[in-house]
Every structure is written in C-alpha cells, then in structure tokens.
XYZ file of N, CA and C in Angstrom:
549
model
N -9.345 -11.324 -0.300
C -8.462 -10.503 -0.973
C -7.657 -11.941 -2.079
N -8.311 -11.320 -3.551
C -7.094 -12.320 -4.136
C -6.253 -12.528 -4.866
N -5.677 -13.575 -5.213
C -4.664 -13.542 -5.790
C -4.148 -12.891 -7.340
N -3.281 -11.974 -7.080
C -2.909 -11.167 -8.605
C -2.795 -12.416 -9.520
N -3.208 -12.418 -10.669
C -2.681 -13.217 -11.743
C -1.592 -12.253 -12.551
N -1.600 -10.833 -12.287
C -0.393 -10.087 -13.646
C 0.156 -9.425 -12.122
N 1.385 -10.164 -11.894
C 2.457 -9.469 -10.938
C 3.364 -8.991 -12.068
N 3.473 -9.251 -13.319
C 4.482 -8.939 -14.414
C 5.643 -9.347 -13.918
N 5.826 -10.340 -13.283
C 6.949 -11.224 -12.751
C 7.954 -10.584 -11.853
N 7.309 -9.358 -11.077
C 8.121 -8.785 -9.534
C 7.624 -9.382 -8.652
N 8.512 -10.927 -8.616
C 8.456 -11.536 -7.282
C 9.559 -10.912 -6.511
N 10.848 -11.048 -7.172
C 12.469 -11.180 -6.449
C 12.714 -9.159 -6.282
N 12.501 -9.029 -4.932
C 12.446 -7.696 -4.665
C 14.303 -7.762 -4.047
N 15.065 -6.709 -4.596
C 14.524 -5.287 -5.511
C 14.113 -5.706 -6.530
N 13.164 -4.696 -7.474
C 12.380 -4.944 -8.335
C 13.490 -4.047 -9.645
N 13.616 -4.723 -10.851
C 14.517 -3.893 -11.970
C 13.362 -3.168 -12.560
N 13.984 -2.080 -13.094
C 13.121 -1.184 -13.756
C 13.042 -1.829 -15.638
N 11.659 -1.904 -15.809
C 11.436 -2.343 -17.197
C 10.653 -1.545 -17.887
N 11.012 -1.510 -19.381
C 10.102 -0.673 -20.198
C 8.810 -1.538 -21.210
N 8.005 -1.172 -20.968
C 6.702 -2.130 -21.496
C 6.743 -1.893 -23.057
N 6.018 -2.674 -23.867
C 5.771 -2.366 -25.460
C 5.399 -1.224 -25.638
N 5.084 -0.347 -24.800
C 4.067 0.486 -25.239
C 5.119 1.776 -24.960
N 6.331 1.598 -24.509
C 7.307 2.431 -24.202
C 7.401 3.037 -23.030
N 6.370 2.781 -22.379
C 6.039 3.437 -20.593
C 7.187 2.681 -19.911
N 7.470 2.793 -18.993
C 8.293 2.277 -18.178
C 7.862 1.876 -16.466
N 8.076 0.448 -16.376
C 7.802 0.535 -14.922
C 8.994 0.814 -14.316
N 8.870 1.500 -13.065
C 9.588 2.226 -12.257
C 10.429 0.865 -11.410
N 11.774 1.138 -11.122
C 12.293 -0.109 -10.289
C 11.778 0.365 -8.865
N 11.804 -0.681 -7.998
C 11.255 -1.235 -6.664
C 12.695 -1.110 -5.815
N 12.739 -0.489 -4.920
C 14.324 -0.567 -3.947
C 13.785 -0.510 -2.592
N 14.567 -1.061 -1.388
C 14.460 -0.804 -0.362
C 14.507 0.279 0.280
N 13.408 0.858 0.702
C 13.701 2.038 1.565
C 14.104 2.387 2.765
N 13.659 0.962 3.321
C 14.111 0.710 4.733
C 15.682 0.545 4.959
N 16.226 0.457 3.513
C 17.852 0.209 3.690
C 18.543 1.647 3.271
N 17.813 1.636 2.404
C 18.615 2.877 1.305
C 17.460 4.491 1.583
N 17.284 5.020 2.749
C 16.763 6.002 3.045
C 16.792 7.341 2.210
N 17.610 7.223 1.542
C 18.359 8.238 1.044
C 17.748 8.628 -0.112
N 17.552 7.278 -1.307
C 16.662 7.423 -1.956
C 15.321 7.444 -2.422
N 14.571 8.480 -1.152
C 13.494 8.518 -1.452
C 13.345 9.559 -2.377
N 13.708 10.781 -2.819
C 13.597 11.764 -3.587
C 13.393 11.131 -4.901
N 13.835 9.827 -5.223
C 13.569 9.337 -6.870
C 12.479 8.565 -7.108
N 12.005 8.681 -6.260
C 10.563 8.370 -6.262
C 9.737 8.957 -6.510
N 9.215 8.994 -8.191
C 8.524 10.106 -8.779
C 6.733 10.194 -8.341
N 6.622 8.914 -8.167
C 5.113 9.392 -7.196
C 4.763 10.378 -6.309
N 6.260 10.294 -5.438
C 6.145 11.082 -4.169
C 5.902 12.627 -4.698
N 6.265 12.877 -5.605
C 6.548 14.516 -5.887
C 5.240 14.856 -6.572
N 4.424 14.064 -6.786
C 3.185 14.064 -7.362
C 2.066 14.187 -6.480
N 2.200 13.787 -5.214
C 1.485 13.525 -4.219
C 2.095 14.093 -3.314
N 1.497 14.878 -1.909
C 1.929 15.119 -0.615
C 1.996 14.120 0.434
N 0.631 13.454 0.388
C 0.061 12.332 1.147
C 0.854 10.773 0.584
N 1.159 10.855 -0.590
C 1.857 9.636 -1.305
C 3.013 9.566 -0.638
N 3.811 11.019 -0.441
C 5.334 11.236 -0.171
C 5.079 10.913 1.505
N 4.278 11.325 2.212
C 4.311 11.258 3.349
C 3.891 9.803 3.955
N 3.164 9.033 3.405
C 2.892 7.657 3.416
C 4.539 6.617 2.869
N 5.305 7.234 2.042
C 6.771 6.572 1.654
C 7.523 7.049 3.019
N 7.211 8.118 3.308
C 8.503 7.936 4.787
C 8.261 7.365 6.010
N 6.512 7.818 6.156
C 6.424 6.656 7.162
C 6.034 5.456 7.799
N 6.076 4.921 6.340
C 6.078 3.571 6.444
C 7.613 3.069 6.374
N 8.151 3.675 5.706
C 9.922 3.114 5.169
C 10.892 3.837 5.921
N 10.537 4.940 6.312
C 11.973 5.613 7.101
C 11.806 5.274 8.640
N 10.955 4.993 9.406
C 10.599 4.788 10.901
C 10.593 3.063 11.030
N 10.798 2.726 12.238
C 10.162 1.446 12.567
C 9.092 0.957 12.342
N 8.737 0.011 11.919
C 7.349 -0.529 11.752
C 7.090 -1.586 11.359
N 5.992 -2.510 10.653
C 5.435 -3.876 10.254
C 6.099 -3.510 8.808
N 5.757 -2.781 8.285
C 5.306 -2.630 6.854
C 6.644 -2.313 5.941
N 6.546 -2.391 4.765
C 7.863 -1.270 3.906
C 6.921 -1.240 2.390
N 6.912 -0.306 1.932
C 6.485 -0.336 0.668
C 7.750 -0.962 -0.046
N 7.006 -1.075 -1.759
C 8.219 -2.249 -2.832
C 8.530 -0.933 -4.085
N 6.910 -0.771 -4.031
C 7.337 -0.199 -5.560
C 5.677 0.904 -5.436
N 5.660 1.873 -6.229
C 4.342 2.848 -6.348
C 4.486 3.329 -7.850
N 3.633 3.841 -7.985
C 2.992 4.579 -9.699
C 1.970 5.326 -9.056
N 1.937 6.471 -9.889
C 1.023 7.881 -10.031
C 0.845 8.335 -11.255
N -0.580 8.162 -11.706
C -0.552 8.535 -12.973
C -1.891 9.525 -13.286
N -1.736 10.777 -13.623
C -2.897 11.669 -14.048
C -3.431 11.377 -15.302
N -4.364 10.950 -15.354
C -5.445 10.731 -16.845
C -6.328 11.477 -17.087
N -7.001 11.483 -18.066
C -7.988 12.133 -18.807
C -8.817 12.639 -17.645
N -9.538 11.103 -17.075
C -10.576 10.584 -16.253
C -10.160 10.676 -14.534
N -8.780 10.595 -14.351
C -8.642 10.349 -13.019
C -7.202 10.032 -12.879
N -6.917 9.760 -11.520
C -5.535 9.668 -11.222
C -5.680 7.880 -10.861
N -4.466 7.263 -11.413
C -4.721 6.195 -10.662
C -3.094 5.892 -10.605
N -3.196 4.402 -10.026
C -1.721 3.878 -9.960
C -1.592 2.708 -8.655
N -0.446 2.555 -8.046
C -0.652 1.324 -7.253
C 0.302 1.268 -6.206
N 0.102 0.672 -4.918
C 1.383 0.556 -4.174
C 1.340 -0.986 -3.755
N 2.970 -1.029 -3.981
C 3.145 -2.554 -3.405
C 3.466 -2.457 -1.947
N 3.169 -3.167 -1.277
C 3.219 -3.064 0.309
C 3.164 -4.807 0.452
N 4.488 -4.765 1.728
C 4.710 -6.183 2.412
C 4.992 -5.733 3.940
N 4.939 -7.013 4.543
C 5.453 -7.387 5.980
C 7.280 -7.311 5.963
N 7.680 -5.973 6.579
C 8.992 -6.148 6.868
C 9.760 -7.489 7.054
N 10.909 -8.080 6.230
C 11.302 -9.439 6.525
C 11.893 -9.702 7.923
N 11.855 -8.264 8.889
C 12.175 -8.541 9.810
C 11.302 -8.571 10.915
N 10.270 -8.842 10.790
C 9.088 -8.428 11.721
C 8.532 -10.102 11.744
N 8.350 -10.748 13.023
C 8.489 -11.777 13.454
C 6.702 -12.176 13.488
N 6.331 -13.182 13.053
C 4.874 -14.051 13.314
C 4.106 -13.644 12.486
N 4.233 -13.119 11.378
C 3.298 -12.944 10.165
C 3.169 -14.020 9.318
N 1.925 -14.088 8.757
C 1.735 -15.727 8.069
C 1.062 -15.141 6.701
N 0.832 -16.273 5.806
C -0.079 -15.771 4.691
C -1.243 -14.936 5.011
N -1.953 -16.210 6.068
C -3.500 -15.573 6.127
C -3.400 -13.785 6.698
N -2.400 -13.608 7.392
C -2.572 -12.433 7.739
C -2.584 -11.462 6.732
N -1.359 -11.863 5.905
C -1.165 -10.852 4.741
C -2.518 -10.859 3.731
N -3.274 -11.966 3.586
C -4.244 -12.009 2.786
C -5.641 -11.127 3.332
N -5.200 -11.142 4.486
C -6.625 -10.859 5.349
C -6.360 -9.114 5.282
N -5.025 -8.258 5.467
C -4.959 -7.090 5.279
C -6.326 -5.876 5.031
N -6.995 -6.550 3.954
C -8.100 -5.742 3.281
C -9.411 -5.897 4.287
N -9.503 -6.841 4.860
C -10.309 -6.901 5.609
C -10.240 -6.050 7.073
N -8.863 -6.227 7.957
C -8.488 -5.120 8.591
C -8.854 -3.900 8.373
N -8.291 -3.590 7.055
C -8.622 -1.771 6.314
C -10.232 -1.689 6.416
N -11.009 -2.523 6.416
C -12.487 -2.379 6.246
C -13.107 -2.236 7.996
N -12.407 -3.020 8.812
C -12.820 -2.414 10.213
C -12.296 -1.236 10.578
N -10.913 -1.079 10.201
C -10.530 0.268 10.337
C -11.363 1.225 9.937
N -11.842 1.347 8.399
C -13.094 2.592 8.062
C -14.220 2.496 8.989
N -14.771 1.394 9.155
C -15.648 1.018 9.785
C -15.587 1.810 11.365
N -14.248 1.838 12.275
C -14.115 2.322 13.505
C -14.416 4.066 13.055
N -13.784 4.491 11.880
C -13.894 5.929 11.476
C -14.741 6.236 11.333
N -15.904 5.451 10.584
C -17.271 5.896 10.135
C -17.902 6.149 11.927
N -17.752 5.434 12.590
C -18.337 5.282 13.909
C -17.652 6.475 14.828
N -16.392 6.989 15.023
C -16.088 7.702 15.476
C -16.297 9.239 14.955
N -16.969 9.255 13.640
C -17.249 10.488 13.090
C -18.517 10.868 12.993
N -19.373 9.473 13.585
C -20.796 9.848 13.446
C -21.246 9.827 11.809
N -20.933 8.872 11.217
C -21.181 8.525 9.563
C -22.139 7.517 9.581
N -23.069 7.439 8.304
C -23.512 6.261 8.035
C -22.706 5.226 7.823
N -22.942 4.186 8.339
C -22.067 2.805 8.142
C -21.736 2.669 6.925
N -20.989 2.254 6.655
C -20.509 1.903 5.282
C -20.274 2.647 4.267
N -19.982 4.051 4.623
C -19.936 5.174 3.640
C -18.518 4.991 3.100
N -17.495 5.018 4.310
C -16.230 4.778 4.000
C -15.854 3.728 3.266
N -16.571 2.600 3.691
C -16.053 1.294 3.678
C -16.630 1.060 2.020
N -17.658 1.839 1.484
C -18.157 1.405 -0.077
C -17.386 2.331 -0.884
N -16.651 3.264 -0.237
C -16.019 4.264 -1.058
C -14.666 3.672 -1.240
N -14.013 3.253 -0.251
C -12.984 2.443 -0.611
C -13.209 1.477 -1.404
N -14.002 0.485 -1.341
C -14.346 -0.499 -2.156
C -14.385 -0.271 -3.944
N -14.967 1.062 -3.919
C -15.073 1.469 -5.176
C -13.940 2.086 -5.974
N -12.632 2.457 -4.960
C -11.346 3.260 -5.588
C -10.349 2.386 -5.295
N -10.106 1.631 -4.584
C -9.063 0.721 -4.074
C -9.333 -0.665 -4.771
N -7.969 -1.639 -5.340
C -8.332 -2.639 -5.056
C -7.289 -3.593 -4.697
N -7.538 -4.558 -3.780
C -6.388 -4.909 -3.020
C -6.027 -6.749 -3.499
N -5.451 -6.980 -3.753
C -4.798 -8.222 -4.253
C -3.416 -8.434 -3.570
N -2.822 -9.865 -3.673
C -1.706 -10.450 -3.265
C -0.971 -11.455 -4.340
N -0.136 -11.196 -3.960
C 1.050 -12.085 -5.372
C 2.512 -12.327 -4.669
N 3.113 -13.514 -5.056
C 4.265 -14.162 -3.834
C 5.311 -13.079 -4.349
N 5.983 -12.989 -3.068
C 7.412 -11.927 -3.137
C 8.648 -13.030 -2.307
N 9.726 -12.568 -3.100
C 10.705 -13.142 -2.342
C 11.829 -12.038 -2.179
N 12.325 -11.854 -0.851
C 13.392 -10.567 -0.708
C 13.908 -11.357 0.191
N 15.376 -11.238 0.351
C 16.389 -11.439 1.627
C 16.177 -12.968 2.042
N 15.932 -13.777 0.831
C 15.807 -15.257 1.296
C 14.985 -15.649 1.777
N 13.980 -15.201 1.860
C 12.535 -15.217 2.337
C 11.399 -15.332 0.972
N 10.497 -16.385 1.386
C 9.592 -16.412 0.108
C 8.245 -15.901 1.241
N 7.726 -14.976 0.889
C 6.113 -14.594 1.406
C 5.689 -13.846 0.507
N 4.175 -13.023 0.734
C 3.436 -12.397 0.075
C 3.768 -10.839 0.053
N 3.159 -10.203 -1.238
C 3.201 -8.855 -0.901
C 1.734 -8.395 -1.275
N 1.336 -7.156 -0.672
C 0.019 -7.099 -1.057
C 0.260 -5.660 -2.243
N -1.048 -5.572 -3.288
C -0.755 -4.582 -4.456
C -2.181 -3.710 -4.204
N -2.317 -2.639 -3.943
C -3.173 -1.622 -3.500
C -3.245 -0.633 -4.857
N -4.369 -0.980 -5.896
C -4.636 -0.289 -7.303
C -5.382 0.755 -6.861
N -5.751 2.073 -7.227
C -6.208 3.055 -6.887
C -6.888 3.641 -8.222
N -7.763 4.104 -8.001
C -8.346 4.865 -9.300
C -9.239 5.498 -8.120
N -8.995 7.244 -9.013
C -9.988 8.171 -8.192
C -10.252 9.164 -9.101
N -11.094 9.557 -9.466
C -11.715 10.730 -10.344
C -11.227 11.865 -9.894
N -10.582 12.437 -8.596
C -9.993 13.501 -8.799
C -8.723 13.569 -7.530
N -7.832 14.106 -7.901
C -6.621 14.086 -7.224
C -6.655 14.015 -5.441
N -7.789 15.223 -5.209
C -7.775 15.304 -3.862
C -8.400 13.545 -3.503
N -9.028 12.726 -3.933
C -9.544 11.508 -3.241
C -8.612 10.550 -3.382
N -7.382 10.759 -4.124
C -6.589 9.958 -4.257
C -5.607 10.265 -2.630
N -5.530 11.362 -2.656
C -4.713 12.007 -0.996
C -5.441 11.347 -0.104
N -6.859 11.253 0.102
C -7.838 10.790 0.801
C -7.263 9.398 0.995
N -7.027 8.721 -0.080
C -6.922 7.175 -0.199
C -5.240 7.184 0.655
N -4.487 7.751 0.616
C -3.066 7.648 0.911
C -3.019 8.100 2.794
N -3.733 9.370 2.430
C -3.663 9.487 4.109
C -4.258 8.284 4.873
N -5.209 7.817 4.595
C -5.729 7.071 5.257
C -4.913 5.309 5.361
N -4.601 5.326 4.135
C -3.592 3.928 4.288
C -2.039 4.167 4.871
N -1.759 5.443 5.078
C -0.628 6.073 5.667
C -0.849 5.187 7.197
N -1.621 5.927 7.690
C -2.572 6.129 9.315
C -2.793 4.432 9.486
N -3.318 3.555 8.352
C -3.728 2.117 8.501
C -2.213 1.334 9.158
N -1.417 1.914 7.761
C -0.160 1.081 7.846
C 0.784 1.072 9.074
N 0.842 2.326 9.254
C 1.767 2.910 10.711
C 1.343 2.944 11.882
N 0.186 3.459 11.968
C -0.623 3.542 13.580
C -1.874 2.186 14.081
N -2.778 2.645 13.072
C -3.496 1.841 13.399
C -3.694 -0.233 13.278
N -3.050 -0.375 12.291
C -2.920 -1.868 12.251
C -1.901 -2.443 13.582
N -0.782 -1.711 13.683
C 0.158 -2.394 14.407
C -0.572 -2.239 15.912
N -1.553 -1.545 16.519
C -1.964 -1.396 17.628
C -3.187 -2.617 17.300
N -3.894 -3.045 16.517
C -4.895 -3.728 16.243
C -4.159 -5.059 16.546
N -3.017 -5.480 15.892
C -2.123 -6.246 15.573
C -2.013 -6.864 17.171
N -1.680 -5.897 17.880
C -1.313 -6.619 19.347
C -2.234 -6.574 20.276
N -3.434 -6.335 19.812
C -4.574 -6.603 20.520
C -4.689 -8.085 20.172
N -4.761 -8.733 19.364
C -5.362 -9.784 19.001
C -4.912 -11.300 19.451
C-alpha cells in the first residue's frame, strides 16, 4: 500500500468540515465509537444500505477498527467516494506494518472467498483492484500518532459499490479479527 500524498491536511482526528475552492464541502469526521447517536448525520449512509451497515457494525460494536470519515457520490459515469479507517486507539499491539498491509490481508480474504464459492482464481481480487484504491497517511487521535487507511472506490454501478461495502464490512468486523488472532 502506498503512502497517500494527498491527505488534504486531515491528520488530527476528529476532522473539521471544510469548503473546497469549487464550493464542495468535505464532510467532518467524528468519532462514532464515542458519539454513536451521530450516525444519522453521515450522508453517505443515507445513499447506501451497505455503507450504513458498515458504519454501524465497525463503529457501534466492540472491534478492532473505526471509521474516521467517508463519502459517497453519484456521478454520470458511476459511484465514487472514500472511507477512512484506522485501528481503534484502544487496540493493543497494532503497528505501522500491520496497518500498511491491510490491503494484502483483504486480498487473502478475497482469495478464500473465491475458493469457498468455487470461483476462478483472481476473479474477486482483480475486480477489487480495479474498483478500490488503498493508501495510508499519518493520523493523530487521542494523543497517539499512527496511520489511517483511505479506501477510495469507483464503481460504474451502485450495486458494485454495495458489493464493496459488504465485503469491506465483513473483512473489518469478522474476518480480519479472526485472521489476526491466528497469526
């Protein structure tokens, strides 16, 4: 996973909302693990059932991860946006190397899904590589410095984005915690 050179200054979490030069607004990021009642403020969750489910299950349950910010946009040629994810600051034992290899673990997860569903090797992995872009950048929250992962997505159909959110949710909530415990 490559370091993101374009983190727009979003390092100190929670992130403030800001207005871009073109008038568009970067939504604020707030800690859903501490402010669970604010989930309805997240516009992206209103556009996508699986994005909402991902936000709920990652943040409102005990787990390894938390989301920091997300976006969902319908364009003429598809659906695009991003999800910022990080290990929760209360999780012990994570490190830079683990954060920066989450994309590789996601590919292991997808390869196992291919085998489980008798799919041709590489089918899901190649699709995910085509629609998801993983990068990392610095993060500071709760007096800790570490990294966040930004997953940018671009899908030609909204249903394809729903597929991505569903797999990312399962990966972050169920699969990766079990995989991490076996390593």
